[in-house]
Coordinates of C-alpha atoms in Angstrom, one line a residue:
M284 CA 0.4 0.1 -0.1
T285 CA 1.6 3.5 -1.3
T286 CA 1.9 6.4 1.5
T287 CA 3.0 8.7 -1.3
K288 CA 2.2 12.4 -0.1
L289 CA 2.4 13.8 -3.6
I290 CA 2.1 12.1 -6.7
P291 CA 3.5 14.4 -9.5
R292 CA 0.9 14.4 -12.8
T293 CA 2.5 12.7 -15.8
A294 CA 3.1 15.2 -18.7
S295 CA 1.5 12.3 -21.0
S296 CA -2.0 12.7 -19.4
Q297 CA -4.7 14.3 -21.3
E298 CA -7.4 13.2 -18.8
Q299 CA -8.8 16.0 -16.1
P300 CA -7.7 14.7 -13.0
L301 CA -10.4 14.4 -10.1
L302 CA -9.2 17.3 -8.0
V303 CA -11.1 19.4 -4.7
K304 CA -10.2 22.3 -7.0
T305 CA -12.6 20.8 -9.5
L306 CA -15.3 20.6 -7.0
L307 CA -14.4 24.6 -5.9
A308 CA -14.6 25.5 -9.6
Q309 CA -18.3 24.5 -9.7
S310 CA -19.3 27.0 -7.0
L311 CA -18.9 30.3 -8.8
K312 CA -20.6 28.9 -12.1
Y313 CA -24.6 29.0 -11.2
E314 CA -25.1 30.6 -8.0
P315 CA -22.0 32.8 -6.8
H316 CA -23.9 35.5 -4.9
R317 CA -25.5 32.9 -2.2
E318 CA -24.5 33.1 1.1
I319 CA -22.0 31.5 3.7
L320 CA -22.0 32.7 7.1
Y321 CA -21.0 32.1 10.6
R322 CA -22.8 32.4 13.5
D323 CA -24.0 36.1 13.3
L324 CA -20.4 37.6 13.1
F325 CA -19.8 37.1 9.3
R326 CA -21.4 37.0 6.1
M327 CA -19.9 36.2 2.3
N328 CA -21.0 35.2 -0.8
Y329 CA -19.1 32.5 -3.1
V330 CA -17.4 35.4 -5.0
E331 CA -15.6 36.4 -1.8
F332 CA -15.4 32.8 -0.3
N333 CA -13.3 31.9 -3.7
Q334 CA -11.4 35.0 -3.0
R335 CA -10.5 34.4 0.5
V336 CA -9.7 30.5 -0.4
R337 CA -7.1 32.0 -2.9
R338 CA -5.7 34.7 -0.3
L339 CA -5.3 31.6 2.4
A340 CA -3.1 29.7 -0.3
N341 CA -1.0 32.5 -1.0
L342 CA -0.8 33.6 3.2
L343 CA 0.3 29.6 3.2
T344 CA 2.9 29.4 0.3
D345 CA 4.5 32.9 1.5
E346 CA 4.7 31.3 4.9
G347 CA 6.7 28.3 3.7
V348 CA 4.0 25.4 3.0
K349 CA 5.0 23.4 -0.2
P350 CA 2.9 20.4 -2.2
G351 CA 3.2 17.5 0.2
D352 CA 3.1 19.5 3.5
T353 CA 0.8 18.9 6.1
V354 CA -1.2 21.9 7.9
A355 CA -2.9 20.9 10.9
V356 CA -6.5 23.0 11.7
F357 CA -7.7 23.5 15.7
D358 CA -11.4 25.5 14.9
W359 CA -15.3 25.8 15.7
D360 CA -17.5 24.9 12.9
S361 CA -16.7 27.8 10.8
H362 CA -16.0 29.6 7.4
R363 CA -12.8 29.5 8.1
Y364 CA -12.3 25.8 8.4
L365 CA -14.2 25.6 5.2
E366 CA -11.4 27.8 3.7
C367 CA -9.0 25.4 4.9
F368 CA -11.0 22.1 3.4
F369 CA -10.0 23.8 0.2
A370 CA -7.3 25.7 0.3
I371 CA -4.8 23.4 1.3
P372 CA -5.5 20.8 -0.7
C373 CA -6.0 22.5 -3.9
M374 CA -2.2 24.3 -3.4
G375 CA -1.2 20.4 -2.8
A376 CA -0.6 20.2 0.7
I377 CA -2.7 17.6 2.9
L378 CA -5.1 19.2 5.3
H379 CA -5.2 17.7 9.0
T380 CA -8.1 18.1 10.9
I381 CA -7.3 18.2 14.2
N382 CA -9.8 16.6 16.9
V383 CA -9.8 18.9 19.7
R384 CA -11.5 16.4 22.3
L385 CA -8.6 14.2 22.2
S386 CA -6.0 14.6 25.2
P387 CA -3.2 16.9 25.0
A388 CA -0.6 13.4 25.0
Q389 CA -2.8 12.3 22.0
I390 CA -3.0 15.5 20.1
L391 CA 1.0 15.5 20.6
Y392 CA 1.2 12.1 18.9
C393 CA -0.6 12.8 16.3
M394 CA 0.8 16.1 15.3
N395 CA 4.2 14.8 15.1
H396 CA 3.0 11.6 13.6
A397 CA 1.4 13.7 10.4
E398 CA 4.7 15.7 10.7
D399 CA 2.2 19.3 10.9
K400 CA 4.7 22.1 9.3
V401 CA 2.0 25.0 9.7
V402 CA -0.4 25.4 12.7
I403 CA -4.3 27.5 12.2
I404 CA -5.6 27.7 15.6
H405 CA -8.5 29.3 17.5
E406 CA -7.5 31.0 20.6
D407 CA -10.1 28.7 22.3
F408 CA -7.6 25.7 22.1
L409 CA -4.7 27.7 22.5
P410 CA -4.4 25.7 26.2
L411 CA -4.4 22.7 24.6
L412 CA -1.4 23.9 22.1
N413 CA 0.7 25.7 24.7
A414 CA 0.7 21.9 26.6
I415 CA 2.2 20.7 24.3
K416 CA 4.3 23.2 22.1
S417 CA 7.2 22.5 23.3
Q418 CA 7.4 18.5 22.3
L419 CA 6.4 19.3 18.8
T420 CA 9.1 18.5 16.5
T421 CA 8.2 19.5 13.1
V422 CA 6.1 22.8 13.7
E423 CA 7.6 25.3 12.3
K424 CA 4.5 28.5 12.1
I425 CA 1.5 28.7 14.2
I426 CA -1.4 31.8 12.9
L427 CA -4.1 32.6 15.3
I428 CA -7.9 32.9 15.0
S429 CA -10.1 35.0 16.9
D430 CA -13.5 36.1 16.6
N431 CA -13.1 38.8 18.2
V432 CA -11.8 40.5 15.1
Y433 CA -15.5 40.6 14.0
Q434 CA -16.7 42.1 16.8
N435 CA -14.4 45.0 16.9
Q436 CA -12.4 43.8 19.8
E437 CA -8.6 43.7 20.4
V438 CA -6.7 40.7 19.5
T439 CA -3.6 39.8 21.3
V440 CA -1.4 37.7 19.1
P441 CA 1.4 35.4 20.9
D442 CA 4.8 35.5 20.7
G443 CA 6.2 33.7 17.9
F444 CA 2.9 33.2 16.0
V445 CA 2.3 34.6 12.4
G446 CA 0.0 36.9 12.9
E447 CA -4.3 36.6 12.8
Y448 CA -5.9 35.2 10.1
E449 CA -8.1 37.5 9.3
S450 CA -5.3 40.0 9.3
L451 CA -3.1 38.0 7.1
L452 CA -5.9 37.7 4.6
K453 CA -6.3 41.0 4.3
T454 CA -2.4 41.5 3.1
A455 CA -2.4 38.4 0.6
S456 CA -3.0 38.6 -2.8
D457 CA -6.7 36.8 -4.6
H458 CA -4.8 35.2 -7.5
Y459 CA -3.6 31.6 -7.2
D460 CA -3.7 29.3 -9.8
F461 CA -4.3 26.0 -8.3
P462 CA -2.1 23.5 -10.0
D463 CA -3.1 20.2 -11.5
F464 CA -1.3 17.0 -10.2
D465 CA -2.1 13.3 -10.0
E466 CA -5.7 12.5 -8.5
N467 CA -4.2 10.1 -6.3
T468 CA -2.4 12.9 -4.4
W469 CA -3.1 12.6 -0.6
A470 CA -5.9 16.0 0.1
T471 CA -6.4 15.0 3.6
T472 CA -5.0 13.5 6.9
F473 CA -6.9 12.9 10.5
Y474 CA -6.7 10.3 13.4
T475 CA -9.1 7.6 14.6
T476 CA -8.9 6.7 18.4
G477 CA -9.1 2.9 19.3
T478 CA -9.5 1.1 22.4
T479 CA -5.7 0.6 22.6
G480 CA -2.6 2.1 21.4
N481 CA -2.2 5.2 19.8
P482 CA -4.6 7.1 17.1
K483 CA -3.8 5.2 13.6
G484 CA -3.4 8.1 10.8
V485 CA -6.3 7.6 7.7
Y486 CA -5.7 9.4 4.7
F487 CA -7.7 10.5 1.5
S488 CA -6.6 11.5 -1.8
H489 CA -8.3 13.9 -4.1
R490 CA -9.7 11.2 -6.2
Q491 CA -11.5 9.7 -2.8
L492 CA -12.8 13.0 -1.7
F493 CA -14.0 13.4 -5.6
M494 CA -15.6 10.3 -5.4
H495 CA -17.5 10.3 -2.6
T496 CA -18.7 13.6 -3.2
M497 CA -20.4 12.4 -6.4
G498 CA -21.9 9.3 -4.2
L499 CA -23.0 11.7 -2.1
V500 CA -25.2 13.7 -5.2
T501 CA -26.3 10.6 -6.4
Y502 CA -27.7 9.5 -3.4
I503 CA -29.1 12.9 -1.7
C504 CA -29.9 14.8 -4.8
G505 CA -30.4 11.9 -7.3
Y506 CA -32.5 9.2 -5.7
E507 CA -33.3 11.8 -2.7
A508 CA -32.6 9.3 -0.2
V509 CA -32.2 12.7 2.2
P510 CA -33.4 15.4 -0.5
F511 CA -31.2 18.2 -0.9
H512 CA -31.8 20.6 -3.7
P513 CA -29.7 23.4 -3.7
N514 CA -31.8 25.8 -4.8
N515 CA -34.3 25.4 -2.1
D516 CA -32.5 24.0 1.0
V517 CA -30.1 25.6 3.7
Y518 CA -27.0 23.5 5.2
M519 CA -25.6 23.4 8.4
P520 CA -23.3 20.9 10.0
I521 CA -23.6 20.1 13.5
T522 CA -21.0 17.5 13.2
P523 CA -17.4 18.8 14.2
L524 CA -15.7 19.6 10.9
F525 CA -12.6 17.6 12.1
H526 CA -15.2 14.2 12.1
V527 CA -14.5 12.7 9.1
H528 CA -14.6 15.7 6.8
A529 CA -17.8 16.4 8.5
W530 CA -19.3 13.8 6.5
G531 CA -18.5 15.1 3.2
F532 CA -21.3 17.4 3.6
P533 CA -19.5 20.6 3.0
L534 CA -17.9 19.6 -0.1
L535 CA -20.8 18.9 -1.3
A536 CA -22.8 21.6 -0.2
T537 CA -20.0 24.0 -1.9
M538 CA -20.0 22.5 -4.9
L539 CA -23.8 22.9 -5.4
S540 CA -23.0 26.4 -4.2
A541 CA -25.9 25.9 -1.7
K542 CA -26.8 28.4 1.4
Q543 CA -24.4 27.3 4.4
V544 CA -24.5 28.1 8.3
Y545 CA -21.3 27.0 10.4
P546 CA -22.5 27.4 13.9
G547 CA -19.1 27.8 15.5
R548 CA -19.4 26.4 19.3
Y549 CA -22.3 24.4 19.8
E550 CA -24.7 26.6 21.7
P551 CA -28.5 25.1 22.3
D552 CA -30.2 28.4 21.5
L553 CA -27.7 29.8 18.9
I554 CA -28.6 26.7 17.2
L555 CA -32.1 27.0 17.6
K556 CA -32.1 30.9 16.5
L557 CA -29.8 30.0 13.0
L558 CA -32.1 27.2 12.3
T559 CA -35.3 29.6 12.4
E560 CA -33.5 33.1 11.2
E561 CA -31.7 31.7 8.4
K562 CA -33.9 28.6 7.6
V563 CA -31.9 25.8 8.0
T564 CA -33.3 22.5 6.1
L565 CA -30.1 19.9 6.1
S566 CA -28.2 18.9 9.3
H567 CA -26.5 16.2 10.9
C568 CA -25.0 15.3 13.9
V569 CA -24.5 12.6 16.9
P570 CA -27.6 11.2 19.0
T571 CA -26.3 13.6 21.6
I572 CA -26.4 16.7 19.7
L573 CA -29.9 15.9 18.8
T574 CA -31.0 15.1 22.5
M575 CA -29.7 18.7 23.7
V576 CA -31.5 20.3 20.7
I577 CA -34.9 19.1 21.0
N578 CA -34.6 19.6 25.0
C579 CA -33.9 23.3 24.7
P580 CA -37.1 25.6 26.6
G581 CA -39.5 26.4 23.8
I582 CA -38.7 23.8 21.4
K583 CA -42.5 23.2 20.7
Q584 CA -42.7 26.6 19.6
V585 CA -40.3 26.4 16.5
D586 CA -41.8 24.9 13.3
L587 CA -38.8 22.6 12.7
S588 CA -41.2 20.8 10.1
R589 CA -38.8 21.7 7.2
W590 CA -35.8 20.2 9.4
K591 CA -33.5 17.2 7.8
V592 CA -31.0 15.8 10.3
I593 CA -29.1 13.0 9.6
I594 CA -27.9 11.0 12.8
G595 CA -24.4 8.6 12.4
G596 CA -21.4 8.4 15.1
S597 CA -23.8 6.1 17.2
A598 CA -27.0 4.1 16.4
L599 CA -30.3 6.2 16.1
T600 CA -32.9 4.8 18.9
K601 CA -36.6 4.8 18.4
G602 CA -37.2 6.4 21.4
L603 CA -35.1 9.4 19.6
A604 CA -36.3 9.0 16.6
K605 CA -40.0 9.5 17.5
A606 CA -39.2 12.4 19.9
A607 CA -37.9 14.1 16.5
L608 CA -40.5 13.3 14.9
E609 CA -42.9 13.7 16.7
L610 CA -41.7 17.8 16.6
G611 CA -41.8 17.7 13.2
I612 CA -38.6 17.0 12.4
Q613 CA -37.5 14.3 9.3
V614 CA -34.7 12.7 11.0
Y615 CA -32.6 10.0 9.0
A616 CA -29.9 7.4 10.1
G617 CA -26.1 7.0 8.1
Y618 CA -23.6 4.9 8.7
G619 CA -19.6 4.4 8.1
L620 CA -16.3 4.5 9.8
S621 CA -13.3 7.4 9.8
E622 CA -11.6 5.0 7.5
T623 CA -14.7 4.7 4.5
A624 CA -14.6 8.9 4.2
P625 CA -17.0 8.2 5.6
I626 CA -20.7 7.3 3.6
L627 CA -21.2 3.4 3.6
S628 CA -25.0 3.9 3.6
L629 CA -28.4 6.5 4.4
T630 CA -31.7 5.8 5.4
Y631 CA -33.6 5.7 2.0
L632 CA -37.4 5.3 1.7
N633 CA -38.8 3.7 -1.4
D634 CA -42.2 4.6 -2.3
A635 CA -44.5 2.2 -0.6
E636 CA -42.0 2.9 2.6
R637 CA -42.6 6.4 2.8
D638 CA -46.5 6.4 2.7
L639 CA -46.5 4.6 5.7
P640 CA -47.2 6.3 8.8
F641 CA -44.4 7.6 11.1
D642 CA -44.8 4.9 13.8
E643 CA -44.5 2.4 11.1
Q644 CA -41.6 4.4 9.4
V645 CA -39.6 4.3 13.0
E646 CA -38.6 0.8 12.2
F647 CA -36.4 1.8 8.9
R648 CA -35.3 5.5 10.2
T649 CA -33.7 3.3 12.9
R650 CA -31.8 0.9 11.0
A651 CA -28.2 1.8 9.4
G652 CA -29.6 2.8 6.3
R653 CA -29.6 1.5 2.5
I654 CA -26.3 0.8 1.0
A655 CA -24.8 4.3 -0.7
P656 CA -24.7 4.2 -4.4
F657 CA -21.1 3.0 -6.0
V658 CA -20.5 0.8 -2.3
D659 CA -20.0 -3.0 -2.4
I660 CA -20.9 -4.8 0.9
Q661 CA -20.5 -8.6 2.0
L662 CA -21.4 -9.9 5.4
Q663 CA -18.6 -12.4 6.4
N664 CA -18.2 -15.0 9.1
D665 CA -15.6 -15.7 11.4
E666 CA -13.6 -18.3 8.5
G667 CA -14.2 -15.5 5.7
E668 CA -16.7 -17.3 4.1
A669 CA -19.8 -14.7 2.3
V670 CA -23.0 -14.6 4.8
P671 CA -26.6 -14.5 3.1
H672 CA -28.1 -11.1 2.9
D673 CA -31.4 -12.4 4.3
G674 CA -32.1 -9.6 6.9
H675 CA -31.5 -12.5 9.4
S676 CA -28.2 -14.1 9.2
L677 CA -25.6 -12.2 10.8
G678 CA -21.5 -11.8 10.1
E679 CA -19.1 -8.9 10.0
L680 CA -19.8 -5.8 7.7
T681 CA -16.8 -6.0 4.9
V682 CA -16.7 -3.2 2.5
R683 CA -15.5 -1.6 -0.8
G684 CA -15.6 1.1 -3.0
S685 CA -14.1 4.1 -4.6
W686 CA -13.4 6.1 -1.7
M687 CA -12.1 4.2 1.4
T688 CA -8.9 5.0 2.7
Q689 CA -5.7 3.1 1.5
G690 CA -4.5 1.9 5.1
Y691 CA -2.9 3.7 8.2
Y692 CA -0.1 6.1 7.9
K693 CA 3.4 4.3 8.7
E694 CA 1.5 1.2 10.0
T695 CA 2.2 -1.2 7.1
E696 CA 1.0 -4.4 9.2
R697 CA -2.3 -2.4 10.5
G698 CA -3.3 -1.4 7.2
E699 CA -3.0 -4.9 5.8
E700 CA -5.0 -6.1 8.8
L701 CA -7.8 -3.8 8.0
W702 CA -7.6 -4.9 4.2
R703 CA -7.4 -8.4 4.5
S704 CA -8.7 -10.5 1.7
G705 CA -9.0 -7.7 -0.1
W706 CA -12.0 -6.3 1.9
M707 CA -12.5 -3.4 4.4
H708 CA -13.3 -5.0 7.6
T709 CA -15.7 -2.7 9.9
G710 CA -15.7 -4.7 12.9
D711 CA -19.6 -4.1 12.9
V712 CA -21.6 -7.3 12.7
A713 CA -24.9 -6.8 11.2
A714 CA -27.5 -8.6 9.0
I715 CA -28.3 -7.5 5.7
T716 CA -31.9 -7.4 3.6
P717 CA -32.0 -8.4 0.4
D718 CA -34.1 -4.8 -0.5
N719 CA -29.8 -3.6 1.4
W720 CA -31.2 -2.4 4.4
I721 CA -28.1 -2.6 6.8
I722 CA -28.9 -3.5 10.4
I723 CA -26.3 -3.2 12.6
A724 CA -26.4 -5.8 15.9
D725 CA -23.3 -5.0 17.2
R726 CA -19.9 -4.1 17.2
T727 CA -17.9 -7.8 17.0
K728 CA -16.1 -6.7 20.6
D729 CA -19.5 -5.8 21.8
V730 CA -21.8 -8.7 21.4
I731 CA -23.1 -10.3 24.4
K732 CA -23.2 -14.0 23.9
S733 CA -25.7 -15.4 26.4
G734 CA -27.2 -18.6 27.0
G735 CA -26.3 -19.7 23.2
E736 CA -28.0 -16.5 22.0
W737 CA -25.9 -13.1 20.2
V738 CA -27.5 -10.5 22.0
S739 CA -27.2 -7.2 20.2
S740 CA -26.0 -4.1 23.0
L741 CA -27.8 -2.0 20.3
A742 CA -30.9 -3.8 20.4
I743 CA -31.1 -3.3 24.3
E744 CA -30.5 0.0 23.9
N745 CA -32.8 0.7 21.2
W746 CA -35.9 -0.9 23.7
L747 CA -34.4 1.0 26.7
S748 CA -35.3 4.1 24.6
Q749 CA -38.7 3.6 24.5
V750 CA -39.1 2.8 28.3
E751 CA -40.7 6.3 29.6
G752 CA -38.8 8.3 31.3
V753 CA -35.5 7.1 29.8
A754 CA -33.3 9.9 28.6
E755 CA -29.9 7.3 27.3
S756 CA -28.6 4.2 27.8
A757 CA -25.6 2.1 27.3
V758 CA -25.6 -2.0 27.4
V759 CA -22.3 -3.9 28.2
G760 CA -21.8 -7.5 28.7
F761 CA -20.5 -9.2 31.7
P762 CA -19.2 -12.5 32.3
D763 CA -21.6 -15.2 33.6
E764 CA -21.3 -18.5 35.1
K765 CA -24.0 -19.8 34.1
W766 CA -24.8 -17.9 30.7
G767 CA -21.5 -16.8 29.8
E768 CA -22.1 -13.3 29.3
R769 CA -25.2 -11.2 30.8
P770 CA -26.1 -7.6 29.6
N771 CA -25.6 -5.2 32.3
A772 CA -27.1 -1.4 31.8
L773 CA -26.3 2.3 32.4
V774 CA -29.2 4.5 32.3
V775 CA -29.7 8.1 32.4
L776 CA -33.0 9.6 33.0
K777 CA -35.3 12.7 31.9
P778 CA -35.1 15.6 34.8
D779 CA -38.7 15.2 34.9
F780 CA -38.8 11.2 36.1
V781 CA -36.0 11.2 38.5
G782 CA -37.1 9.8 41.6
N783 CA -40.1 8.1 40.0
V784 CA -38.1 5.6 37.8
T785 CA -36.2 2.9 39.3
A786 CA -34.3 0.1 37.6
E787 CA -37.3 -2.3 38.5
T788 CA -39.7 -0.2 37.2
I789 CA -37.5 -0.2 33.5
K790 CA -37.1 -4.2 33.8
T791 CA -40.9 -4.3 34.5
A792 CA -41.6 -2.5 31.2
L793 CA -39.1 -4.5 29.3
Q794 CA -41.0 -7.6 30.3
V795 CA -44.1 -6.4 28.9
H796 CA -42.0 -7.0 25.5
V797 CA -40.8 -10.2 26.4
A798 CA -44.8 -11.4 27.4
N799 CA -46.0 -9.8 24.0
G800 CA -43.3 -11.9 22.0
E801 CA -41.5 -8.9 20.9
I802 CA -38.4 -9.8 22.9
N803 CA -36.4 -12.7 24.4
K804 CA -36.0 -13.0 27.7
W805 CA -32.0 -12.4 27.1
Y806 CA -32.7 -8.8 26.3
V807 CA -33.6 -8.0 29.8
P808 CA -30.2 -6.4 31.6
D809 CA -29.5 -8.5 34.7
R810 CA -28.2 -5.1 36.4
I811 CA -29.7 -1.5 35.7
V812 CA -27.9 1.0 37.3
I813 CA -29.2 4.9 37.1
V814 CA -26.5 7.4 36.7
T815 CA -26.3 11.4 35.6
E816 CA -24.3 10.9 33.0
I817 CA -22.9 8.3 30.3
P818 CA -19.2 8.4 29.3
K819 CA -18.4 9.3 25.9
T820 CA -15.6 9.4 23.3
S821 CA -14.0 12.5 21.6
V822 CA -16.7 12.2 19.0
G823 CA -20.1 11.8 21.2
K824 CA -20.0 7.9 20.9
L825 CA -20.4 5.8 23.8
D826 CA -17.1 5.0 25.5
K827 CA -17.7 1.4 26.1
K828 CA -14.3 0.8 27.7
K829 CA -15.1 3.2 29.8
I830 CA -18.5 2.2 30.8
R831 CA -17.0 -1.1 31.4
S832 CA -14.8 0.0 33.5
E833 CA -17.3 2.1 35.8
M834 CA -20.0 -0.6 35.4
K835 CA -17.1 -3.2 37.2
S836 CA -17.0 -0.7 39.9
L837 CA -20.4 -0.3 40.4
I838 CA -21.2 -3.9 40.4
L839 CA -18.5 -4.9 42.7
S840 CA -19.0 -2.0 44.9

């Protein structure tokens, strides 16, 4: 597997390479006067955006960034981050999106491993950088970001920094001829964390990002899986842009010159304000963020009937889906990995399913989606044999497609393990229906083997989400002398139900579903512990490793 960062284009090639700059060029062709805005602080149109992208490329060139160099970005979801999404790859450099929720030690590892040369950082994250600055081995220049410039407030640039982002852009030229090069040249890199060892560096080429964008266009603009029409829709991410390219939607929205809204630091009241005042119609986020938004005071006084939200990162439970649909929010599920850029599937309701009442649609909307165009998925058993797509048989999801990472940077053996037998192994156990719905059962390491049955922790969490008073839950398995393993649950209650709902009342509610034949007895957890908060990873997923540790101490105490 090659890890070459920059591949020169051969002089004899007459085909136009599939580069990120090709996506950017589309933004000026049809609707260049549509807006991109940041909070309530900054607005621009696509003409100005393209000028700023070129100014940033000139700024970085002046600071010594060359093709193949890596530029790290620490920022909230902003127009500046979007400019980095284009300027850095288009000049032949590599964008390293920093996960600001990692520990300083993990960030240090990632930056040194990626060999970051220049850092662009919002002042809110300076404490993170200051904690590791003396140990960075390759960083030469640092550029400061501050929102104070939009509020006519003083900006203090630390000693040794190049300067402040906006001031530097103003002095840079807006003329920059982005070069051609081989489409397999690296465009982005970021790091994905596991339960053990250091974070792993995944990387994506210009061709892979281009093809991922074409896959999204086909699925949501063509098949209208999650309908998105740039003439009518307004896009606002509520996923951090460092998280797998914000699922590819900023590249798509920019190519289509759709109106875009960037909320910066996530504040429920501001998100709600932007939703209503800017008429946002499409967002994506993890379940935790949607839960936060729908629990805002006054949410029922706001018309959210045009808002479409894609949920990823963790499973969309039926309880959350019902709560969203009751508010008029059209909620969908998506599935993918850091290694897959990430889209592998999205909710697609066919003609018959689209006409079902919402209560019946919930069953489909909470699946992991239908397999996306241009993605090939096969279920495999432990022996690597294909498992039938009959909706019942379980196997590990293995995938192939035009936008999957080739491996892990500087870790050839781990990359070969990821791609063993020519398929990327996701580590997720699932069933696939004959009509291409993916039904995730669990991570391979989280499946609970109880009494000869494979019990899905996700399925139990789904049932718990529908118990009155339950806001959130997490289920893990523990060894059991009689049954091999048994499920145990952490549960967070909705504020109005604290003190009124107990572990026993929750078990009783589940037993009703057992009596009705909806679930089997293995799905009722042995222990249910009510807590105020459930541990999450840096990207908002349930942290099953930490949950097991905390649950073990609770059980043994």
